[in-house]
Amino acid sequence: MEIKDIVIKEIFPIEKFNFNKFSEENSTCFTGSPIQHPYEDDKFILICDPLSDHTQFIEFSKSDMIFLEELQSIVTNKGENVTITKVWIKSGSLALRYEPFIVGKTKDYFGGFNKLTKKIT
């Protein structure tokens, strides 16, 4: 039997929640796996679909987070545990969305827009 190292990553320090700040009218919900921002301690990154080949990353300020609700954990084929949460962010807050993509012209990948139109119709 092989013993594997268990790595525990702290998402955020636990703070007592003030329920007076929370309402669905003053916040917007995002779902994904939150991680600490690698360079800025006052920010975190939400990985929207952590097991997908094509996902988005959203950068939020911790001060804009109103509520964090843990949903379920997903276990990968390699045995890694991925925590999924609902994150409620104050409406009107500034966030940055990152989406990986291949740099190039769309027509180069589809062979021209005429071929693309024929596939749709």
mmCIF file of N, CA and C in Angstrom:
data_model
loop_
_atom_site.group_PDB
_atom_site.id
_atom_site.type_symbol
_atom_site.label_atom_id
_atom_site.label_comp_id
_atom_site.label_asym_id
_atom_site.label_seq_id
_atom_site.Cartn_x
_atom_site.Cartn_y
_atom_site.Cartn_z
ATOM 1 N N MET A 1 0.839 -1.164 0.000
ATOM 2 C CA MET A 1 0.000 0.000 0.000
ATOM 3 C C MET A 1 0.895 1.242 0.000
ATOM 4 N N GLU A 2 0.552 2.190 -0.830
ATOM 5 C CA GLU A 2 1.349 3.398 -0.979
ATOM 6 C C GLU A 2 0.723 4.540 -0.184
ATOM 7 N N ILE A 3 1.526 5.265 0.542
ATOM 8 C CA ILE A 3 1.033 6.403 1.307
ATOM 9 C C ILE A 3 1.241 7.660 0.475
ATOM 10 N N LYS A 4 0.148 8.413 0.298
ATOM 11 C CA LYS A 4 0.215 9.643 -0.488
ATOM 12 C C LYS A 4 0.235 10.842 0.444
ATOM 13 N N ASP A 5 0.922 11.884 0.015
ATOM 14 C CA ASP A 5 0.940 13.120 0.787
ATOM 15 C C ASP A 5 -0.396 13.831 0.630
ATOM 16 N N ILE A 6 -0.898 14.336 1.717
ATOM 17 C CA ILE A 6 -2.130 15.113 1.680
ATOM 18 C C ILE A 6 -1.745 16.579 1.776
ATOM 19 N N VAL A 7 -2.193 17.347 0.802
ATOM 20 C CA VAL A 7 -1.902 18.772 0.778
ATOM 21 C C VAL A 7 -3.190 19.511 1.092
ATOM 22 N N ILE A 8 -3.163 20.302 2.138
ATOM 23 C CA ILE A 8 -4.335 21.073 2.523
ATOM 24 C C ILE A 8 -4.052 22.528 2.196
ATOM 25 N N LYS A 9 -4.937 23.120 1.380
ATOM 26 C CA LYS A 9 -4.793 24.523 1.010
ATOM 27 C C LYS A 9 -5.908 25.305 1.686
ATOM 28 N N GLU A 10 -5.524 26.325 2.412
ATOM 29 C CA GLU A 10 -6.516 27.158 3.064
ATOM 30 C C GLU A 10 -7.044 28.150 2.047
ATOM 31 N N ILE A 11 -8.363 28.167 1.872
ATOM 32 C CA ILE A 11 -8.956 29.090 0.910
ATOM 33 C C ILE A 11 -8.922 30.507 1.486
ATOM 34 N N PHE A 12 -9.560 30.704 2.603
ATOM 35 C CA PHE A 12 -9.600 31.998 3.269
ATOM 36 C C PHE A 12 -9.647 31.771 4.770
ATOM 37 N N PRO A 13 -9.162 32.725 5.546
ATOM 38 C CA PRO A 13 -9.355 32.603 6.989
ATOM 39 C C PRO A 13 -10.848 32.698 7.308
ATOM 40 N N ILE A 14 -11.305 31.938 8.278
ATOM 41 C CA ILE A 14 -12.725 31.923 8.620
ATOM 42 C C ILE A 14 -13.057 33.168 9.435
ATOM 43 N N GLU A 15 -14.101 33.855 8.998
ATOM 44 C CA GLU A 15 -14.568 35.041 9.702
ATOM 45 C C GLU A 15 -16.043 34.862 10.013
ATOM 46 N N LYS A 16 -16.491 35.459 11.115
ATOM 47 C CA LYS A 16 -17.903 35.411 11.460
ATOM 48 C C LYS A 16 -18.671 36.229 10.427
ATOM 49 N N PHE A 17 -19.763 35.664 9.914
ATOM 50 C CA PHE A 17 -20.521 36.304 8.847
ATOM 51 C C PHE A 17 -21.593 37.219 9.418
ATOM 52 N N ASN A 18 -21.699 38.399 8.856
ATOM 53 C CA ASN A 18 -22.732 39.350 9.236
ATOM 54 C C ASN A 18 -23.899 39.195 8.265
ATOM 55 N N PHE A 19 -24.968 38.520 8.709
ATOM 56 C CA PHE A 19 -26.101 38.247 7.826
ATOM 57 C C PHE A 19 -26.881 39.507 7.467
ATOM 58 N N ASN A 20 -26.659 40.606 8.161
ATOM 59 C CA ASN A 20 -27.346 41.852 7.830
ATOM 60 C C ASN A 20 -26.890 42.402 6.479
ATOM 61 N N LYS A 21 -25.686 42.058 6.041
ATOM 62 C CA LYS A 21 -25.155 42.542 4.764
ATOM 63 C C LYS A 21 -25.719 41.776 3.569
ATOM 64 N N PHE A 22 -26.246 40.569 3.796
ATOM 65 C CA PHE A 22 -26.605 39.688 2.684
ATOM 66 C C PHE A 22 -28.065 39.823 2.282
ATOM 67 N N SER A 23 -28.291 40.017 0.998
ATOM 68 C CA SER A 23 -29.609 39.867 0.387
ATOM 69 C C SER A 23 -29.374 39.646 -1.101
ATOM 70 N N GLU A 24 -30.292 38.964 -1.733
ATOM 71 C CA GLU A 24 -30.126 38.670 -3.162
ATOM 72 C C GLU A 24 -30.256 39.928 -4.014
ATOM 73 N N GLU A 25 -30.827 40.991 -3.464
ATOM 74 C CA GLU A 25 -30.971 42.237 -4.209
ATOM 75 C C GLU A 25 -29.650 43.001 -4.296
ATOM 76 N N ASN A 26 -28.780 42.854 -3.290
ATOM 77 C CA ASN A 26 -27.534 43.629 -3.299
ATOM 78 C C ASN A 26 -26.316 42.791 -3.658
ATOM 79 N N SER A 27 -26.540 41.582 -4.189
ATOM 80 C CA SER A 27 -25.404 40.712 -4.510
ATOM 81 C C SER A 27 -25.690 39.860 -5.744
ATOM 82 N N THR A 28 -24.617 39.315 -6.310
ATOM 83 C CA THR A 28 -24.698 38.428 -7.470
ATOM 84 C C THR A 28 -23.930 37.159 -7.147
ATOM 85 N N CYS A 29 -24.492 36.020 -7.552
ATOM 86 C CA CYS A 29 -23.913 34.718 -7.219
ATOM 87 C C CYS A 29 -23.054 34.188 -8.371
ATOM 88 N N PHE A 30 -21.887 33.656 -8.028
ATOM 89 C CA PHE A 30 -20.998 32.987 -8.973
ATOM 90 C C PHE A 30 -20.667 31.616 -8.393
ATOM 91 N N THR A 31 -20.484 30.628 -9.261
ATOM 92 C CA THR A 31 -20.179 29.269 -8.811
ATOM 93 C C THR A 31 -18.847 28.830 -9.389
ATOM 94 N N GLY A 32 -18.044 28.171 -8.565
ATOM 95 C CA GLY A 32 -16.755 27.668 -9.019
ATOM 96 C C GLY A 32 -15.887 27.261 -7.852
ATOM 97 N N SER A 33 -14.603 27.159 -8.115
ATOM 98 C CA SER A 33 -13.637 26.757 -7.101
ATOM 99 C C SER A 33 -12.725 27.946 -6.784
ATOM 100 N N PRO A 34 -12.833 28.528 -5.576
ATOM 101 C CA PRO A 34 -12.017 29.698 -5.248
ATOM 102 C C PRO A 34 -10.618 29.320 -4.774
ATOM 103 N N ILE A 35 -9.644 30.105 -5.210
ATOM 104 C CA ILE A 35 -8.263 29.941 -4.742
ATOM 105 C C ILE A 35 -7.707 31.317 -4.396
ATOM 106 N N GLN A 36 -6.707 31.335 -3.562
ATOM 107 C CA GLN A 36 -6.043 32.590 -3.200
ATOM 108 C C GLN A 36 -5.312 33.149 -4.424
ATOM 109 N N HIS A 37 -5.398 34.455 -4.642
ATOM 110 C CA HIS A 37 -4.660 35.102 -5.724
ATOM 111 C C HIS A 37 -3.165 34.887 -5.480
ATOM 112 N N PRO A 38 -2.399 34.525 -6.506
ATOM 113 C CA PRO A 38 -0.986 34.200 -6.286
ATOM 114 C C PRO A 38 -0.112 35.389 -5.880
ATOM 115 N N TYR A 39 -0.534 36.629 -6.177
ATOM 116 C CA TYR A 39 0.316 37.787 -5.907
ATOM 117 C C TYR A 39 -0.294 38.791 -4.934
ATOM 118 N N GLU A 40 -1.620 38.855 -4.871
ATOM 119 C CA GLU A 40 -2.282 39.882 -4.066
ATOM 120 C C GLU A 40 -3.118 39.227 -2.973
ATOM 121 N N ASP A 41 -2.777 39.500 -1.722
ATOM 122 C CA ASP A 41 -3.453 38.875 -0.588
ATOM 123 C C ASP A 41 -4.898 39.324 -0.419
ATOM 124 N N ASP A 42 -5.248 40.498 -0.941
ATOM 125 C CA ASP A 42 -6.601 41.013 -0.770
ATOM 126 C C ASP A 42 -7.547 40.579 -1.888
ATOM 127 N N LYS A 43 -7.103 39.659 -2.756
ATOM 128 C CA LYS A 43 -7.929 39.182 -3.867
ATOM 129 C C LYS A 43 -7.948 37.663 -3.908
ATOM 130 N N PHE A 44 -8.975 37.119 -4.595
ATOM 131 C CA PHE A 44 -9.032 35.685 -4.847
ATOM 132 C C PHE A 44 -9.499 35.452 -6.271
ATOM 133 N N ILE A 45 -9.255 34.257 -6.768
ATOM 134 C CA ILE A 45 -9.633 33.881 -8.131
ATOM 135 C C ILE A 45 -10.642 32.751 -8.052
ATOM 136 N N LEU A 46 -11.721 32.885 -8.813
ATOM 137 C CA LEU A 46 -12.732 31.837 -8.899
ATOM 138 C C LEU A 46 -12.549 31.114 -10.227
ATOM 139 N N ILE A 47 -12.276 29.808 -10.172
ATOM 140 C CA ILE A 47 -12.165 28.987 -11.382
ATOM 141 C C ILE A 47 -13.570 28.469 -11.658
ATOM 142 N N CYS A 48 -14.194 28.960 -12.725
ATOM 143 C CA CYS A 48 -15.620 28.702 -12.949
ATOM 144 C C CYS A 48 -15.952 27.236 -13.171
ATOM 145 N N ASP A 49 -15.202 26.540 -13.976
ATOM 146 C CA ASP A 49 -15.438 25.112 -14.221
ATOM 147 C C ASP A 49 -14.086 24.412 -14.149
ATOM 148 N N PRO A 50 -13.639 24.052 -12.950
ATOM 149 C CA PRO A 50 -12.252 23.605 -12.773
ATOM 150 C C PRO A 50 -11.865 22.329 -13.508
ATOM 151 N N LEU A 51 -12.808 21.475 -13.869
ATOM 152 C CA LEU A 51 -12.460 20.222 -14.543
ATOM 153 C C LEU A 51 -12.630 20.289 -16.052
ATOM 154 N N SER A 52 -13.047 21.426 -16.570
ATOM 155 C CA SER A 52 -13.265 21.585 -18.005
ATOM 156 C C SER A 52 -11.959 21.920 -18.718
ATOM 157 N N ASP A 53 -11.887 21.557 -19.993
ATOM 158 C CA ASP A 53 -10.737 21.937 -20.811
ATOM 159 C C ASP A 53 -10.790 23.416 -21.187
ATOM 160 N N HIS A 54 -11.985 23.997 -21.173
ATOM 161 C CA HIS A 54 -12.175 25.404 -21.533
ATOM 162 C C HIS A 54 -12.914 26.072 -20.379
ATOM 163 N N THR A 55 -12.228 26.857 -19.589
ATOM 164 C CA THR A 55 -12.848 27.477 -18.423
ATOM 165 C C THR A 55 -12.531 28.958 -18.362
ATOM 166 N N GLN A 56 -13.177 29.642 -17.438
ATOM 167 C CA GLN A 56 -12.928 31.055 -17.190
ATOM 168 C C GLN A 56 -12.412 31.223 -15.770
ATOM 169 N N PHE A 57 -11.645 32.267 -15.564
ATOM 170 C CA PHE A 57 -11.155 32.633 -14.246
ATOM 171 C C PHE A 57 -11.668 34.037 -13.961
ATOM 172 N N ILE A 58 -12.222 34.253 -12.773
ATOM 173 C CA ILE A 58 -12.700 35.582 -12.404
ATOM 174 C C ILE A 58 -11.954 36.028 -11.153
ATOM 175 N N GLU A 59 -11.395 37.229 -11.219
ATOM 176 C CA GLU A 59 -10.641 37.789 -10.092
ATOM 177 C C GLU A 59 -11.536 38.760 -9.326
ATOM 178 N N PHE A 60 -11.689 38.518 -8.018
ATOM 179 C CA PHE A 60 -12.502 39.359 -7.151
ATOM 180 C C PHE A 60 -11.655 39.910 -6.015
ATOM 181 N N SER A 61 -12.094 41.025 -5.472
ATOM 182 C CA SER A 61 -11.513 41.549 -4.242
ATOM 183 C C SER A 61 -12.219 40.870 -3.065
ATOM 184 N N LYS A 62 -11.459 40.465 -2.052
ATOM 185 C CA LYS A 62 -12.065 39.804 -0.888
ATOM 186 C C LYS A 62 -13.049 40.720 -0.173
ATOM 187 N N SER A 63 -12.809 42.026 -0.219
ATOM 188 C CA SER A 63 -13.711 42.963 0.458
ATOM 189 C C SER A 63 -15.080 43.039 -0.215
ATOM 190 N N ASP A 64 -15.195 42.593 -1.474
ATOM 191 C CA ASP A 64 -16.472 42.594 -2.188
ATOM 192 C C ASP A 64 -17.272 41.315 -1.967
ATOM 193 N N MET A 65 -16.663 40.312 -1.337
ATOM 194 C CA MET A 65 -17.356 39.050 -1.085
ATOM 195 C C MET A 65 -18.293 39.227 0.105
ATOM 196 N N ILE A 66 -19.566 38.878 -0.095
ATOM 197 C CA ILE A 66 -20.548 38.989 0.974
ATOM 198 C C ILE A 66 -20.737 37.653 1.676
ATOM 199 N N PHE A 67 -20.770 36.570 0.893
ATOM 200 C CA PHE A 67 -21.067 35.260 1.472
ATOM 201 C C PHE A 67 -20.407 34.181 0.631
ATOM 202 N N LEU A 68 -19.950 33.130 1.278
ATOM 203 C CA LEU A 68 -19.335 31.988 0.596
ATOM 204 C C LEU A 68 -20.046 30.734 1.085
ATOM 205 N N GLU A 69 -20.678 30.005 0.169
ATOM 206 C CA GLU A 69 -21.437 28.802 0.520
ATOM 207 C C GLU A 69 -20.796 27.594 -0.156
ATOM 208 N N GLU A 70 -20.304 26.654 0.633
ATOM 209 C CA GLU A 70 -19.682 25.454 0.073
ATOM 210 C C GLU A 70 -20.777 24.524 -0.436
ATOM 211 N N LEU A 71 -20.649 24.065 -1.690
ATOM 212 C CA LEU A 71 -21.653 23.180 -2.282
ATOM 213 C C LEU A 71 -21.233 21.721 -2.151
ATOM 214 N N GLN A 72 -20.449 21.244 -3.070
ATOM 215 C CA GLN A 72 -20.017 19.852 -3.046
ATOM 216 C C GLN A 72 -18.545 19.787 -3.410
ATOM 217 N N SER A 73 -17.959 18.662 -3.171
ATOM 218 C CA SER A 73 -16.577 18.431 -3.587
ATOM 219 C C SER A 73 -16.581 17.431 -4.726
ATOM 220 N N ILE A 74 -15.698 17.643 -5.674
ATOM 221 C CA ILE A 74 -15.550 16.736 -6.806
ATOM 222 C C ILE A 74 -14.187 16.080 -6.684
ATOM 223 N N VAL A 75 -14.123 14.785 -6.937
ATOM 224 C CA VAL A 75 -12.857 14.065 -6.900
ATOM 225 C C VAL A 75 -12.471 13.720 -8.329
ATOM 226 N N THR A 76 -11.251 14.086 -8.721
ATOM 227 C CA THR A 76 -10.773 13.804 -10.072
ATOM 228 C C THR A 76 -10.342 12.345 -10.187
ATOM 229 N N ASN A 77 -10.027 11.920 -11.407
ATOM 230 C CA ASN A 77 -9.540 10.551 -11.636
ATOM 231 C C ASN A 77 -8.226 10.287 -10.913
ATOM 232 N N LYS A 78 -7.468 11.344 -10.640
ATOM 233 C CA LYS A 78 -6.186 11.203 -9.948
ATOM 234 C C LYS A 78 -6.339 11.265 -8.427
ATOM 235 N N GLY A 79 -7.577 11.390 -7.942
ATOM 236 C CA GLY A 79 -7.820 11.427 -6.508
ATOM 237 C C GLY A 79 -7.710 12.801 -5.881
ATOM 238 N N GLU A 80 -7.638 13.845 -6.690
ATOM 239 C CA GLU A 80 -7.559 15.209 -6.165
ATOM 240 C C GLU A 80 -8.958 15.706 -5.816
ATOM 241 N N ASN A 81 -9.075 16.403 -4.711
ATOM 242 C CA ASN A 81 -10.349 16.933 -4.253
ATOM 243 C C ASN A 81 -10.498 18.383 -4.710
ATOM 244 N N VAL A 82 -11.615 18.699 -5.377
ATOM 245 C CA VAL A 82 -11.890 20.052 -5.848
ATOM 246 C C VAL A 82 -13.155 20.538 -5.148
ATOM 247 N N THR A 83 -13.039 21.622 -4.385
ATOM 248 C CA THR A 83 -14.182 22.178 -3.669
ATOM 249 C C THR A 83 -14.922 23.159 -4.565
ATOM 250 N N ILE A 84 -16.248 22.995 -4.653
ATOM 251 C CA ILE A 84 -17.094 23.891 -5.432
ATOM 252 C C ILE A 84 -17.906 24.737 -4.451
ATOM 253 N N THR A 85 -17.953 26.044 -4.705
ATOM 254 C CA THR A 85 -18.675 26.950 -3.820
ATOM 255 C C THR A 85 -19.538 27.921 -4.615
ATOM 256 N N LYS A 86 -20.531 28.481 -3.928
ATOM 257 C CA LYS A 86 -21.270 29.637 -4.422
ATOM 258 C C LYS A 86 -20.665 30.835 -3.722
ATOM 259 N N VAL A 87 -20.286 31.833 -4.487
ATOM 260 C CA VAL A 87 -19.704 33.046 -3.925
ATOM 261 C C VAL A 87 -20.648 34.198 -4.246
ATOM 262 N N TRP A 88 -21.116 34.886 -3.211
ATOM 263 C CA TRP A 88 -22.001 36.032 -3.373
ATOM 264 C C TRP A 88 -21.149 37.296 -3.305
ATOM 265 N N ILE A 89 -21.181 38.072 -4.402
ATOM 266 C CA ILE A 89 -20.362 39.279 -4.541
ATOM 267 C C ILE A 89 -21.273 40.510 -4.538
ATOM 268 N N LYS A 90 -20.811 41.565 -3.881
ATOM 269 C CA LYS A 90 -21.563 42.812 -3.801
ATOM 270 C C LYS A 90 -21.832 43.340 -5.213
ATOM 271 N N SER A 91 -23.089 43.643 -5.517
ATOM 272 C CA SER A 91 -23.454 44.182 -6.833
ATOM 273 C C SER A 91 -22.747 45.507 -7.077
ATOM 274 N N GLY A 92 -22.297 45.716 -8.297
ATOM 275 C CA GLY A 92 -21.585 46.931 -8.669
ATOM 276 C C GLY A 92 -20.085 46.857 -8.452
ATOM 277 N N SER A 93 -19.597 45.733 -7.950
ATOM 278 C CA SER A 93 -18.157 45.574 -7.709
ATOM 279 C C SER A 93 -17.416 45.367 -9.020
ATOM 280 N N LEU A 94 -16.159 45.758 -9.030
ATOM 281 C CA LEU A 94 -15.312 45.553 -10.198
ATOM 282 C C LEU A 94 -14.627 44.196 -10.093
ATOM 283 N N ALA A 95 -14.711 43.401 -11.153
ATOM 284 C CA ALA A 95 -14.048 42.097 -11.212
ATOM 285 C C ALA A 95 -13.413 41.956 -12.589
ATOM 286 N N LEU A 96 -12.429 41.088 -12.686
ATOM 287 C CA LEU A 96 -11.775 40.826 -13.972
ATOM 288 C C LEU A 96 -12.023 39.385 -14.375
ATOM 289 N N ARG A 97 -12.456 39.187 -15.627
ATOM 290 C CA ARG A 97 -12.692 37.841 -16.142
ATOM 291 C C ARG A 97 -11.580 37.502 -17.124
ATOM 292 N N TYR A 98 -10.945 36.362 -16.881
ATOM 293 C CA TYR A 98 -9.889 35.867 -17.763
ATOM 294 C C TYR A 98 -10.411 34.625 -18.466
ATOM 295 N N GLU A 99 -10.170 34.561 -19.775
ATOM 296 C CA GLU A 99 -10.586 33.391 -20.541
ATOM 297 C C GLU A 99 -9.455 33.010 -21.490
ATOM 298 N N PRO A 100 -8.872 31.829 -21.296
ATOM 299 C CA PRO A 100 -7.806 31.402 -22.203
ATOM 300 C C PRO A 100 -8.363 31.162 -23.614
ATOM 301 N N PHE A 101 -7.581 31.509 -24.615
ATOM 302 C CA PHE A 101 -7.997 31.281 -25.997
ATOM 303 C C PHE A 101 -6.767 31.176 -26.881
ATOM 304 N N ILE A 102 -6.976 30.682 -28.105
ATOM 305 C CA ILE A 102 -5.905 30.575 -29.089
ATOM 306 C C ILE A 102 -5.915 31.847 -29.925
ATOM 307 N N VAL A 103 -4.780 32.500 -30.012
ATOM 308 C CA VAL A 103 -4.680 33.737 -30.779
ATOM 309 C C VAL A 103 -4.673 33.388 -32.259
ATOM 310 N N GLY A 104 -5.538 34.016 -33.003
ATOM 311 C CA GLY A 104 -5.614 33.778 -34.433
ATOM 312 C C GLY A 104 -6.901 34.352 -34.989
ATOM 313 N N LYS A 105 -7.064 34.239 -36.271
ATOM 314 C CA LYS A 105 -8.266 34.728 -36.926
ATOM 315 C C LYS A 105 -9.282 33.599 -36.995
ATOM 316 N N THR A 106 -10.528 33.938 -36.721
ATOM 317 C CA THR A 106 -11.585 32.930 -36.695
ATOM 318 C C THR A 106 -11.690 32.193 -38.022
ATOM 319 N N LYS A 107 -11.596 32.921 -39.121
ATOM 320 C CA LYS A 107 -11.743 32.278 -40.433
ATOM 321 C C LYS A 107 -10.641 31.254 -40.694
ATOM 322 N N ASP A 108 -9.464 31.424 -40.066
ATOM 323 C CA ASP A 108 -8.387 30.446 -40.233
ATOM 324 C C ASP A 108 -8.739 29.100 -39.597
ATOM 325 N N TYR A 109 -9.532 29.127 -38.554
ATOM 326 C CA TYR A 109 -9.887 27.889 -37.850
ATOM 327 C C TYR A 109 -11.115 27.211 -38.433
ATOM 328 N N PHE A 110 -12.025 28.000 -39.037
ATOM 329 C CA PHE A 110 -13.237 27.421 -39.597
ATOM 330 C C PHE A 110 -13.172 27.263 -41.109
ATOM 331 N N GLY A 111 -12.111 27.710 -41.736
ATOM 332 C CA GLY A 111 -11.991 27.597 -43.181
ATOM 333 C C GLY A 111 -12.834 28.625 -43.917
ATOM 334 N N GLY A 112 -13.152 29.727 -43.307
ATOM 335 C CA GLY A 112 -13.950 30.782 -43.931
ATOM 336 C C GLY A 112 -15.371 30.785 -43.402
ATOM 337 N N PHE A 113 -16.002 31.952 -43.463
ATOM 338 C CA PHE A 113 -17.346 32.086 -42.916
ATOM 339 C C PHE A 113 -18.404 31.411 -43.776
ATOM 340 N N ASN A 114 -18.161 31.224 -45.068
ATOM 341 C CA ASN A 114 -19.134 30.536 -45.917
ATOM 342 C C ASN A 114 -19.299 29.084 -45.486
ATOM 343 N N LYS A 115 -18.216 28.415 -45.152
ATOM 344 C CA LYS A 115 -18.297 27.032 -44.680
ATOM 345 C C LYS A 115 -19.006 26.964 -43.330
ATOM 346 N N LEU A 116 -18.761 27.943 -42.488
ATOM 347 C CA LEU A 116 -19.403 27.980 -41.178
ATOM 348 C C LEU A 116 -20.908 28.166 -41.328
ATOM 349 N N THR A 117 -21.323 29.047 -42.234
ATOM 350 C CA THR A 117 -22.746 29.287 -42.469
ATOM 351 C C THR A 117 -23.426 28.039 -43.007
ATOM 352 N N LYS A 118 -22.765 27.299 -43.882
ATOM 353 C CA LYS A 118 -23.351 26.080 -44.443
ATOM 354 C C LYS A 118 -23.547 25.012 -43.372
ATOM 355 N N LYS A 119 -22.654 24.934 -42.399
ATOM 356 C CA LYS A 119 -22.795 23.948 -41.329
ATOM 357 C C LYS A 119 -23.983 24.254 -40.435
ATOM 358 N N ILE A 120 -24.271 25.539 -40.237
ATOM 359 C CA ILE A 120 -25.364 25.927 -39.346
ATOM 360 C C ILE A 120 -26.707 25.711 -40.015
ATOM 361 N N THR A 121 -26.829 26.049 -41.302
ATOM 362 C CA THR A 121 -28.129 25.958 -41.974
ATOM 363 C C THR A 121 -28.404 24.612 -42.553
#
